[in-house]
Coordinates of C-alpha atoms and ligand atoms in Angstrom, one line a residue:
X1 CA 212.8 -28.1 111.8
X2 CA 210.3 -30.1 109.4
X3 CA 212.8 -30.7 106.5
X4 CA 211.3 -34.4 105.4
X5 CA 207.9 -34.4 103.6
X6 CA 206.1 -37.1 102.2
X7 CA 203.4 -36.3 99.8
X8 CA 200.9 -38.3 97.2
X9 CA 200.4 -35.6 94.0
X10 CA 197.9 -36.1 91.6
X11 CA 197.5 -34.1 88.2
X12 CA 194.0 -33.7 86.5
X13 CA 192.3 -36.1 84.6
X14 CA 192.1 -34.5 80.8
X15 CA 187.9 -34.8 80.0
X16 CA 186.7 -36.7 77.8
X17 CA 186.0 -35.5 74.2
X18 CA 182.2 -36.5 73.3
X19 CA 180.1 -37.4 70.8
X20 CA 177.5 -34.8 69.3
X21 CA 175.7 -33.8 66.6
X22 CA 175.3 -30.4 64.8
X23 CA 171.7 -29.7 64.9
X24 CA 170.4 -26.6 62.8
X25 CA 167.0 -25.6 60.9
X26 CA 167.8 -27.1 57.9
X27 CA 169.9 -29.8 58.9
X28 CA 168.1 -32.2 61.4
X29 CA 170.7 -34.7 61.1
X30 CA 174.3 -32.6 60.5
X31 CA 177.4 -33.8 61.0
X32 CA 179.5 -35.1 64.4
X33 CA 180.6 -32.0 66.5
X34 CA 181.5 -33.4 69.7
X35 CA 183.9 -30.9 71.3
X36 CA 186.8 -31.8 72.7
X37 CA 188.1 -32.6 76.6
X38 CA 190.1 -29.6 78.3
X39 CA 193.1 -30.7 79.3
X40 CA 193.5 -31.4 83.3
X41 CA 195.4 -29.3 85.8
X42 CA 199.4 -29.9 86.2
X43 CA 201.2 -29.8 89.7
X44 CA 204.1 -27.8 89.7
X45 CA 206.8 -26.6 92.7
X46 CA 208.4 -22.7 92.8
X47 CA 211.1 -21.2 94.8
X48 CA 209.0 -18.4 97.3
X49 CA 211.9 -16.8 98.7
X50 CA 209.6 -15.7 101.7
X51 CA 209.6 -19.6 102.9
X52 CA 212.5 -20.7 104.9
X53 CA 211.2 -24.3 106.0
X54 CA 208.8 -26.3 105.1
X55 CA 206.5 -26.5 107.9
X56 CA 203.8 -25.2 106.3
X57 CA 203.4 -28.6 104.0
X58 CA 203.7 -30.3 107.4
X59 CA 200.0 -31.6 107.4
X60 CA 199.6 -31.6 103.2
X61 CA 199.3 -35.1 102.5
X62 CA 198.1 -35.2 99.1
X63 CA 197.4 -32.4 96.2
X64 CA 195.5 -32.3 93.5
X65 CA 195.2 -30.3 90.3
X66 CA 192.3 -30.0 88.5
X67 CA 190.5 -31.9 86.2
X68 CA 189.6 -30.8 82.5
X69 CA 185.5 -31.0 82.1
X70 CA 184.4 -33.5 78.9
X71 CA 183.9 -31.2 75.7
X72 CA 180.7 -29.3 74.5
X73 CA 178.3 -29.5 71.6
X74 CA 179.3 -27.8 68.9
X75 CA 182.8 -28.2 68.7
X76 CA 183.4 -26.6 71.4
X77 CA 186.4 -27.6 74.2
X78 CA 185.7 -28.2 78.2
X79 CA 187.1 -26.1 80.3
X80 CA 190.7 -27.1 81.4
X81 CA 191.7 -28.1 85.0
X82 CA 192.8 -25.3 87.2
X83 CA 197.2 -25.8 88.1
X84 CA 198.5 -26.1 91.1
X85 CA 201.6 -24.6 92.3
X86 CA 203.3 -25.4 95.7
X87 CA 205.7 -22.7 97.1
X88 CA 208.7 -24.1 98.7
X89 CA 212.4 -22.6 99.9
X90 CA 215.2 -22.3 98.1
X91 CA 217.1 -25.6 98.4
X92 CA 214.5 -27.6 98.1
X93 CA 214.9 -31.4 96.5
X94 CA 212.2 -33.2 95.4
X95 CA 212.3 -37.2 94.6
X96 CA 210.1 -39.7 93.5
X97 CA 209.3 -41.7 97.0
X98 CA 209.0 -44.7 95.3
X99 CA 212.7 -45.1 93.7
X100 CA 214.4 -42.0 95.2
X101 CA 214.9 -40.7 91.2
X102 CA 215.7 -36.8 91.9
X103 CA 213.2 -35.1 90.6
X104 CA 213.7 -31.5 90.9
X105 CA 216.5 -29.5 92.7
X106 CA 215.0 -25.9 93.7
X107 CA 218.4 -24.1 93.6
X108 CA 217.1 -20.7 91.8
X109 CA 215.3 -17.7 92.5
X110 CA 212.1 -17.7 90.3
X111 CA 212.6 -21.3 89.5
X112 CA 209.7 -23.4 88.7
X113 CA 209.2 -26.9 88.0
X114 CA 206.7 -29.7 86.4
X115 CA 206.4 -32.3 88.8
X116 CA 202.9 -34.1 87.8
X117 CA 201.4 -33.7 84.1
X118 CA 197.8 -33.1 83.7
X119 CA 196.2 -36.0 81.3
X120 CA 195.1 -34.3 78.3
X121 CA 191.5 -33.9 76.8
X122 CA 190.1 -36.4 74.8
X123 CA 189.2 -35.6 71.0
X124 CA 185.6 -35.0 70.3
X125 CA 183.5 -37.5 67.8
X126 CA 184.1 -35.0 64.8
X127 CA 188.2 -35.7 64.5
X128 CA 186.7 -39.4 63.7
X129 CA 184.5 -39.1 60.9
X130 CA 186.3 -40.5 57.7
X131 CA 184.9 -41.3 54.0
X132 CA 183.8 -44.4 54.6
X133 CA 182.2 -43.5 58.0
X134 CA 181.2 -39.9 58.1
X135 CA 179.1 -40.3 61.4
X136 CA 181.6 -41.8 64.2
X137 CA 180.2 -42.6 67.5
X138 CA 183.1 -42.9 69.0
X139 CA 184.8 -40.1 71.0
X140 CA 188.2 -40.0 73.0
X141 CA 188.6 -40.6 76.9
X142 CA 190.9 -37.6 78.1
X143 CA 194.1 -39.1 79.5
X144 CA 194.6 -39.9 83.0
X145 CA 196.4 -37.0 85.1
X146 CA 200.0 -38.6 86.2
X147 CA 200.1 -39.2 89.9
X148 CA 203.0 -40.2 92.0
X149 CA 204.5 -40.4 95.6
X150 CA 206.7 -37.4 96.4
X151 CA 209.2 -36.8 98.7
X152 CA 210.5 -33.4 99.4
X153 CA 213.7 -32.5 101.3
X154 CA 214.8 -29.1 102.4
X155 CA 218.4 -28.6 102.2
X156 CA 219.6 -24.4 103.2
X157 CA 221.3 -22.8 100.6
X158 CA 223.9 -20.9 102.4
X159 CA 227.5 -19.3 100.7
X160 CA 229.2 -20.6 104.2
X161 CA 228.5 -22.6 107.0
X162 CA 229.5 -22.1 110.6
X163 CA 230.5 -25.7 112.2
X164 CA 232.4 -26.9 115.1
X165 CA 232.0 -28.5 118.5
X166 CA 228.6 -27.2 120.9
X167 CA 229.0 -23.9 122.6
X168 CA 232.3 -22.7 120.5
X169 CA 230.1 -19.3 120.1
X170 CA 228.7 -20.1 116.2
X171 CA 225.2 -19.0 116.9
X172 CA 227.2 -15.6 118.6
X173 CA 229.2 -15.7 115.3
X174 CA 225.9 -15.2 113.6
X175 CA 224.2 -13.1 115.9
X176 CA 226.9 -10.6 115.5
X177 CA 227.7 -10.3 111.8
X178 CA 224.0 -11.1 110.2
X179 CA 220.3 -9.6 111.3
X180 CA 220.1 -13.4 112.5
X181 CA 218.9 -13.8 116.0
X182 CA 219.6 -17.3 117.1
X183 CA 219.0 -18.4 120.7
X184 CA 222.2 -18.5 122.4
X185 CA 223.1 -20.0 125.4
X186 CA 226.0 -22.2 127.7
X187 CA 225.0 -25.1 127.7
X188 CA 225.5 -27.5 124.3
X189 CA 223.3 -27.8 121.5
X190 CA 221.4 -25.0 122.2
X191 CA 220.8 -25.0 118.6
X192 CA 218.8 -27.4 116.8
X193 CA 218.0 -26.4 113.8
X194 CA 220.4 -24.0 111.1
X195 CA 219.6 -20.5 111.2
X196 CA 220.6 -18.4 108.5
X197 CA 221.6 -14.8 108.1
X198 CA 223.0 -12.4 105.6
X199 CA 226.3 -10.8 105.8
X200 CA 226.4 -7.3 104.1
X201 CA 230.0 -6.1 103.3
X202 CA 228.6 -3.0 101.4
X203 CA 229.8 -2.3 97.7
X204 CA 226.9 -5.5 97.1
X205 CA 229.4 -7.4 98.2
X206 CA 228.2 -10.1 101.1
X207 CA 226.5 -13.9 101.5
X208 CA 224.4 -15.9 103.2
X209 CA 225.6 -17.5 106.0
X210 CA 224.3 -19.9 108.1
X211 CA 225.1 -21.4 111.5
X212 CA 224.6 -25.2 112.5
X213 CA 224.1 -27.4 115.3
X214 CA 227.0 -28.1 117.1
X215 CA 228.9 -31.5 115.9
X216 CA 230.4 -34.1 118.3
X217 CA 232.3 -37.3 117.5
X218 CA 230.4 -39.7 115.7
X219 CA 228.3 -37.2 114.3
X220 CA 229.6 -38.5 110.6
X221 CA 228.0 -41.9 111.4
X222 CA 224.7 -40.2 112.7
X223 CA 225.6 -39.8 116.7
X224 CA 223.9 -36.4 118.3
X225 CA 221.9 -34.6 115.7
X226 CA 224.6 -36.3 113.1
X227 CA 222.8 -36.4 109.8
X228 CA 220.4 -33.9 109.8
X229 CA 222.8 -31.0 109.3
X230 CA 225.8 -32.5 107.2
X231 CA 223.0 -32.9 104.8
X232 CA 222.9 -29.1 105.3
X233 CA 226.8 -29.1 105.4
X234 CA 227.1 -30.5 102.1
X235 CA 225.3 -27.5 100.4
X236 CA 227.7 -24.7 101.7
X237 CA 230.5 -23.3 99.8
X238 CA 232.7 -22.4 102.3
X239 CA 233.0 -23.8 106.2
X240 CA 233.7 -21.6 108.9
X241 CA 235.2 -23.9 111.2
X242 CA 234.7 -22.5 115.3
X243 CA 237.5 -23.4 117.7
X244 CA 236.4 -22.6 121.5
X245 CA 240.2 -21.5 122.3
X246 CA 239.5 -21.6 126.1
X247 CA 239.5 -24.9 126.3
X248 CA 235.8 -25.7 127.3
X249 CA 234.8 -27.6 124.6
X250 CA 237.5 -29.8 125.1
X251 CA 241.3 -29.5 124.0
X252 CA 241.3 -27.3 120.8
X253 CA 243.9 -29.5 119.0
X254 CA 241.3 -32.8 119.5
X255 CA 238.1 -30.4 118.7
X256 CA 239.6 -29.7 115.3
X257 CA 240.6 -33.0 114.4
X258 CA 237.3 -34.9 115.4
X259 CA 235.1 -32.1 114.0
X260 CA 237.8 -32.9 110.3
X261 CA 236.9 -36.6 110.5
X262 CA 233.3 -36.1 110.9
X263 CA 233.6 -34.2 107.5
X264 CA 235.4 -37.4 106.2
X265 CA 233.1 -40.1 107.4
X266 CA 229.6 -38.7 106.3
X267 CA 231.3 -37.4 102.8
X268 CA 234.8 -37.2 101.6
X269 CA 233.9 -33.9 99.9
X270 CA 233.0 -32.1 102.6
X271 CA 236.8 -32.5 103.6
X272 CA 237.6 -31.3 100.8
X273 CA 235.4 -28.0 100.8
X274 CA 237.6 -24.8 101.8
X275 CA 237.8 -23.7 105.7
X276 CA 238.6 -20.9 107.6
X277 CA 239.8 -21.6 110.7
X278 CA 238.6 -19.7 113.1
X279 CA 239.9 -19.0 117.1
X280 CA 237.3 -18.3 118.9
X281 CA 237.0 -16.7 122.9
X282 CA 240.3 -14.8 122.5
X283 CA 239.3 -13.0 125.2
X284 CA 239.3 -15.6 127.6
X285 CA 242.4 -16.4 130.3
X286 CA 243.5 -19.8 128.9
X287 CA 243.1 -18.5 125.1
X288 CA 246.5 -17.5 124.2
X289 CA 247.8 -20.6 126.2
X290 CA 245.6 -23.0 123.9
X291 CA 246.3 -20.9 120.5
X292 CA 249.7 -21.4 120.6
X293 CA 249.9 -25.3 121.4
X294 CA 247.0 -25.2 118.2
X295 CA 249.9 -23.3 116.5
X296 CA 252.4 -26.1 117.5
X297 CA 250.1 -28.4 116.3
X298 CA 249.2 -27.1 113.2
X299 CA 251.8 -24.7 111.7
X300 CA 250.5 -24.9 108.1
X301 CA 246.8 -23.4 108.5
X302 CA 246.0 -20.2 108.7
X303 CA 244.0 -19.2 112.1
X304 CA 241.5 -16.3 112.6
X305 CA 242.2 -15.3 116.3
X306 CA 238.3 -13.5 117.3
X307 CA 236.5 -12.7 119.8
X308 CA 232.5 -12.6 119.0
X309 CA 231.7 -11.6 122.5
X310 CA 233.9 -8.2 121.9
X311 CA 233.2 -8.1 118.5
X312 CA 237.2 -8.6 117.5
X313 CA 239.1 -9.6 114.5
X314 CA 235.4 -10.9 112.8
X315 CA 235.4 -8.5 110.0
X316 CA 239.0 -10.4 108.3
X317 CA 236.5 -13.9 108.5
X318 CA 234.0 -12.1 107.0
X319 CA 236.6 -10.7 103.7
X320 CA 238.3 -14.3 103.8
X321 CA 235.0 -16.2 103.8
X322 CA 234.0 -13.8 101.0
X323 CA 236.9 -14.3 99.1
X324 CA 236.4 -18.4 99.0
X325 CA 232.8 -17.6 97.9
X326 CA 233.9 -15.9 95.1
X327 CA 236.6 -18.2 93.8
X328 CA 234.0 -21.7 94.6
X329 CA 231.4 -19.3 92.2
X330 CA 233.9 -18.7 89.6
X331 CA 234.8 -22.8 89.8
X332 CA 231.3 -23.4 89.7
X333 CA 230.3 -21.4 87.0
X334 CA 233.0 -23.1 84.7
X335 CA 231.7 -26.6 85.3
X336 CA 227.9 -25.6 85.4
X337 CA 226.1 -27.8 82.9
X338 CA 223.6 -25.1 81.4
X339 CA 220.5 -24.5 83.3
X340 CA 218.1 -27.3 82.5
X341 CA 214.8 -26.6 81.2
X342 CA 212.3 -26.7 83.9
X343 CA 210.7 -30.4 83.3
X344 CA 213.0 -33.1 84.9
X345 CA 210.8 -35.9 84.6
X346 CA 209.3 -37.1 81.5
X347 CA 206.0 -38.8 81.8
X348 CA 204.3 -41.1 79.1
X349 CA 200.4 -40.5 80.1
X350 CA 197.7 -43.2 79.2
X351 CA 194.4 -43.1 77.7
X352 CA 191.5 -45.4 79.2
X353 CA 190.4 -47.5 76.2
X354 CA 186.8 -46.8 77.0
X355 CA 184.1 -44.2 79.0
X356 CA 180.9 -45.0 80.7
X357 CA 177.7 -42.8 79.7
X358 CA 174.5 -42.7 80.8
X359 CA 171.8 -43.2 77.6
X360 CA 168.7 -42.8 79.4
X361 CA 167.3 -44.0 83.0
X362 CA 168.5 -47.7 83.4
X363 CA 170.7 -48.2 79.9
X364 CA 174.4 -47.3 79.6
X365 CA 176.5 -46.6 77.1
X366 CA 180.1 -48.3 76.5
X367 CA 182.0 -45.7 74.3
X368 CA 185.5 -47.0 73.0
X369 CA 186.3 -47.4 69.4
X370 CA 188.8 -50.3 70.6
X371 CA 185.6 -52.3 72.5
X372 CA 183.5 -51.8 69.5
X373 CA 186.2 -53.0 66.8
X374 CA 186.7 -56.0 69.5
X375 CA 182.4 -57.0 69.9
X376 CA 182.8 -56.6 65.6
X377 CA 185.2 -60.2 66.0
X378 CA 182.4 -61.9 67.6
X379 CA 179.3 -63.6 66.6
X380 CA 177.1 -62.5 69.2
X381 CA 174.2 -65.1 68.0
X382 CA 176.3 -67.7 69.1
X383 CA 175.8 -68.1 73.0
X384 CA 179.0 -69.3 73.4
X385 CA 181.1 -66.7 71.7
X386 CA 178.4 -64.2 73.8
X387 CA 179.9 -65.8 76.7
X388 CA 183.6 -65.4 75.8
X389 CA 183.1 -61.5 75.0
X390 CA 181.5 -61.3 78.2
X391 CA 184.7 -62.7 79.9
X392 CA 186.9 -60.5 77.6
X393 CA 185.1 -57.3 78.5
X394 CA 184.9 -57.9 82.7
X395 CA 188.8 -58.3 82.0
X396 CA 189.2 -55.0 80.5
X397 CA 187.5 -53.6 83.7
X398 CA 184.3 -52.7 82.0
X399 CA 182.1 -54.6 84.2
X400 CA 183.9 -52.4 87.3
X401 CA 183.2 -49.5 85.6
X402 CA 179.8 -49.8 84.6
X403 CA 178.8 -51.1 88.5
X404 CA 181.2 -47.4 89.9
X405 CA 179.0 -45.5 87.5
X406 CA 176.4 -46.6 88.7
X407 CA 174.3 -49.9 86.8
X408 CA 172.6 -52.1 88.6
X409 CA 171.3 -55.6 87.7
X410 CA 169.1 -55.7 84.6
X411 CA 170.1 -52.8 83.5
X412 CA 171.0 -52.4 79.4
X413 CA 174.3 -51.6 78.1
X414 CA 174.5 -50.6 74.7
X415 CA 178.2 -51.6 72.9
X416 CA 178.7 -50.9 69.8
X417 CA 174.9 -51.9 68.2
X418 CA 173.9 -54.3 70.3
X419 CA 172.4 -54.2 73.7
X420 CA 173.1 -56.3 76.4
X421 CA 171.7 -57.3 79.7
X422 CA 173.8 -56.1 82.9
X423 CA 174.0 -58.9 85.1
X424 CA 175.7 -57.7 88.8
Ligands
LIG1 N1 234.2 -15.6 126.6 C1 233.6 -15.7 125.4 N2 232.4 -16.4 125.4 C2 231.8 -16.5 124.2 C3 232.3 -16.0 123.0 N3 231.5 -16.3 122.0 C4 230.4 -17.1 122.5 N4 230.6 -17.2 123.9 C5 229.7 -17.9 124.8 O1 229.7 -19.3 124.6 C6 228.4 -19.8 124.9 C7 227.9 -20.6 123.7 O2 227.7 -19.8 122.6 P1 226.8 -20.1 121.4 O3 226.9 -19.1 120.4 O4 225.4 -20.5 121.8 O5 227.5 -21.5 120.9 P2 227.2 -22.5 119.7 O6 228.4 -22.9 119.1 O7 226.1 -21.9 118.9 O8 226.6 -23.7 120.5 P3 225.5 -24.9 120.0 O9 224.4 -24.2 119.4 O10 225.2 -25.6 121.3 O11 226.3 -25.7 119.1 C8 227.5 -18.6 125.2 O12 227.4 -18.6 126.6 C9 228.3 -17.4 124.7 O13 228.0 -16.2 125.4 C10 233.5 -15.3 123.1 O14 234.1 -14.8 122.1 N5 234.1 -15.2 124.3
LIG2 MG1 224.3 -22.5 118.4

């Protein structure tokens, strides 16, 4: 099972807002109404209960949402960036890749979350125009669309999960009390990857249950399939914990103890989850022999004596499992912080200080009200201080810019009211 995902996201760009001019009959030279940016697309995640892995992402490597279009004439607003959301399964985590921050934690039905903000649009020329300046030629850049590394982890949701040794009969376990159809087989680790089922007790009483590799010792320090599924482990309310009573697996008295310090190793709180102890293969010749030196053993812990083969004794796991579901809810439910609103990750979006445009056939235009209140400092006429703006400018990346929109040597750039020579 694919239940690691790395993945770049990027959120729209918000357009840029522009600088117009209303133009009417009897008004050749009206007043600034440059519209404003649309806003660019956001990247969201939702729980789509028909996905159980995430497979499907397998090959994503990046997303991106759309970006908002530059405003209109006549006041009027672009058109924002088109949203995108990514479906993912229930139990899905998602963390920033870069510091491992949690991110999101896809634990509801219907739950949706903001993972990448769309920049927003940039303000046309008309929010500019003051008193003293009732003409502004300056318009806002849109802000940049937030992106980030992502890395998304599946982790099932189940009410109970079935553990124990290889070949104790879990996946049979399954097979028999949900609609689940695991492959099942004698030799170990015939299952490598959790499978999941629902247990219907009628009266809308029943849980999700699902059924795990099989764990040997070292498991806890990632030995065999180790890590992979106590990661899954942790998420379960309730452990069903498989003893193979005819011995097979090993001694029953062992089995249970190696499988309990597993638990221990990878998380002391998976020790201290509630398990029913389950014998399994009661209907085998050695059973009753290795039940009642397990007995000896343990005297304290109640044992579910079953057979899955003949279908014995499972329904009192099924009402006992049930039971610890309801009680680990009811605990829940009085420590649950309220649910959070759906944006986990606050994000402080910038604002380029400057746009590109093209004027006319060989001439740019440098639009930032900060780059024009910066060339007002300078005495152009002086060669020197020329030269020193030049410097300043190539550091704020407008030289970059101008050559990725397209100048080319000898070109003119017009910045604030002056126009200068592009040199390459
Ligand atoms: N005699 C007997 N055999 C059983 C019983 N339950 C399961 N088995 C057999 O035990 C073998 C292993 O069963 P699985 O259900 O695949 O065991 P598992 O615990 O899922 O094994 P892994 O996936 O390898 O961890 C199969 O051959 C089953 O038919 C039982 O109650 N009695
Ligand atoms: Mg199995």
């Amino acid at each position: 099972m694919i239940d690691f995902i790395k993945m770049h996201v990027k959120a729209g760009d918000g357009g840029r807002g522009i600088v117009a001019w209303r133009r009417e009959k009897f008004y050749p030279m009206g007043g600034p109404a440059g519209g404003d940016g649309g806003n660019g697309g956001s990247v969201y995640f939702a729980v789509d209960t028909n996905e159980t892995t995430l497979t499907k992402l397998r090959f994503t490597k990046s997303v991106k949402a759309g970006n908002g279009s530059p405003g209109l004439i006549k006041k009027m607003h672009g058109k924002s960036g088109d949203d995108v959301v990514i479906g993912v399964p229930l139990g899905t985590m998602i963390r920033n890749a870069e510091n491992g921050d949690l991110l999101a934690d896809l634990t509801k039905p219907g739950q949706k979350v903001l993972i990448a903000h769309g920049g927003k649009g940039g303000l046309g020329n008309h929010h500019f125009a003051t008193a003293r300046n009732d003409a502004p030629e300056y318009a806002q850049p849109g802000e940049v669309g937030e992106s980030l590394d992502i890395q998304i982890e599946l982790r099932l949701l189940a009410d109970a999960g079935l553990i124990g040794f290889p070949s104790v009969g879990k996946s049979t376990f399954l097979s028999v009390v949900t609609n689940a159809r695991p492959e099942i087989a004698a030799y170990p680790f015939t299952t490598i990857e959790p499978n999941i089922g629902v247990v219907d007790l009628g009266n809308e009483k029943g849980f999700v249950l699902a059924d795990m590799p099989g764990l040997i010792e070292g498991a806890g320090e990632g030995r065999g399939l180790g890590h992979e599924f106590l990661r899954h482990i942790r998420r379960c309310r309730v452990l069903i914990h498989v003893i193979d009573m005819s011995g097979e697996a090993g001694d029953p008295v062992e089995c249970y103890d190696i499988i309990n310090k597993e638990l221990a190793t990878y998380d002391a709180d998976l020790e201290k989850k509630p398990q029913i102890v389950v014998a399994n293969k009661m209907d085998d010749e050695y059973a009753s022999m290795y039940l009642d030196e397990f007995k000896k053993a343990y005297p304290d812990i109640k044992i579910y004596e079953v057979s899955t083969l003949k279908h014995i004794g499972l329904k009192e796991v099924l009402y006992a499992a049930m039971d610890e579901i309801d009680n680990a809810k009811v605990v829940e439910a009085e420590n649950a912080a309220p649910i959070e609103e759906t944006i986990v990750y606050r994000y402080q979006p910038k604002r380029p200080d400057f746009y590109i445009e093209k004027d006319a056939p060989g001439r740019w235009k440098v639009v930032s009200q900060k780059i024009d209140n910066l060339v007002d400092t300078y005495d152009l006429d002086d060669p020197d201080q020329a030269y020193q703006l030049g410097l300043q400018l190539d550091k704020m990346g407008v030289d970059r810019a101008l050559r990725e929109a397209g100048a080319r040597d000898g070109d003119q750039v017009i910045v604030n009211n002056y126009i200068l020579d592009f040199k390459d």
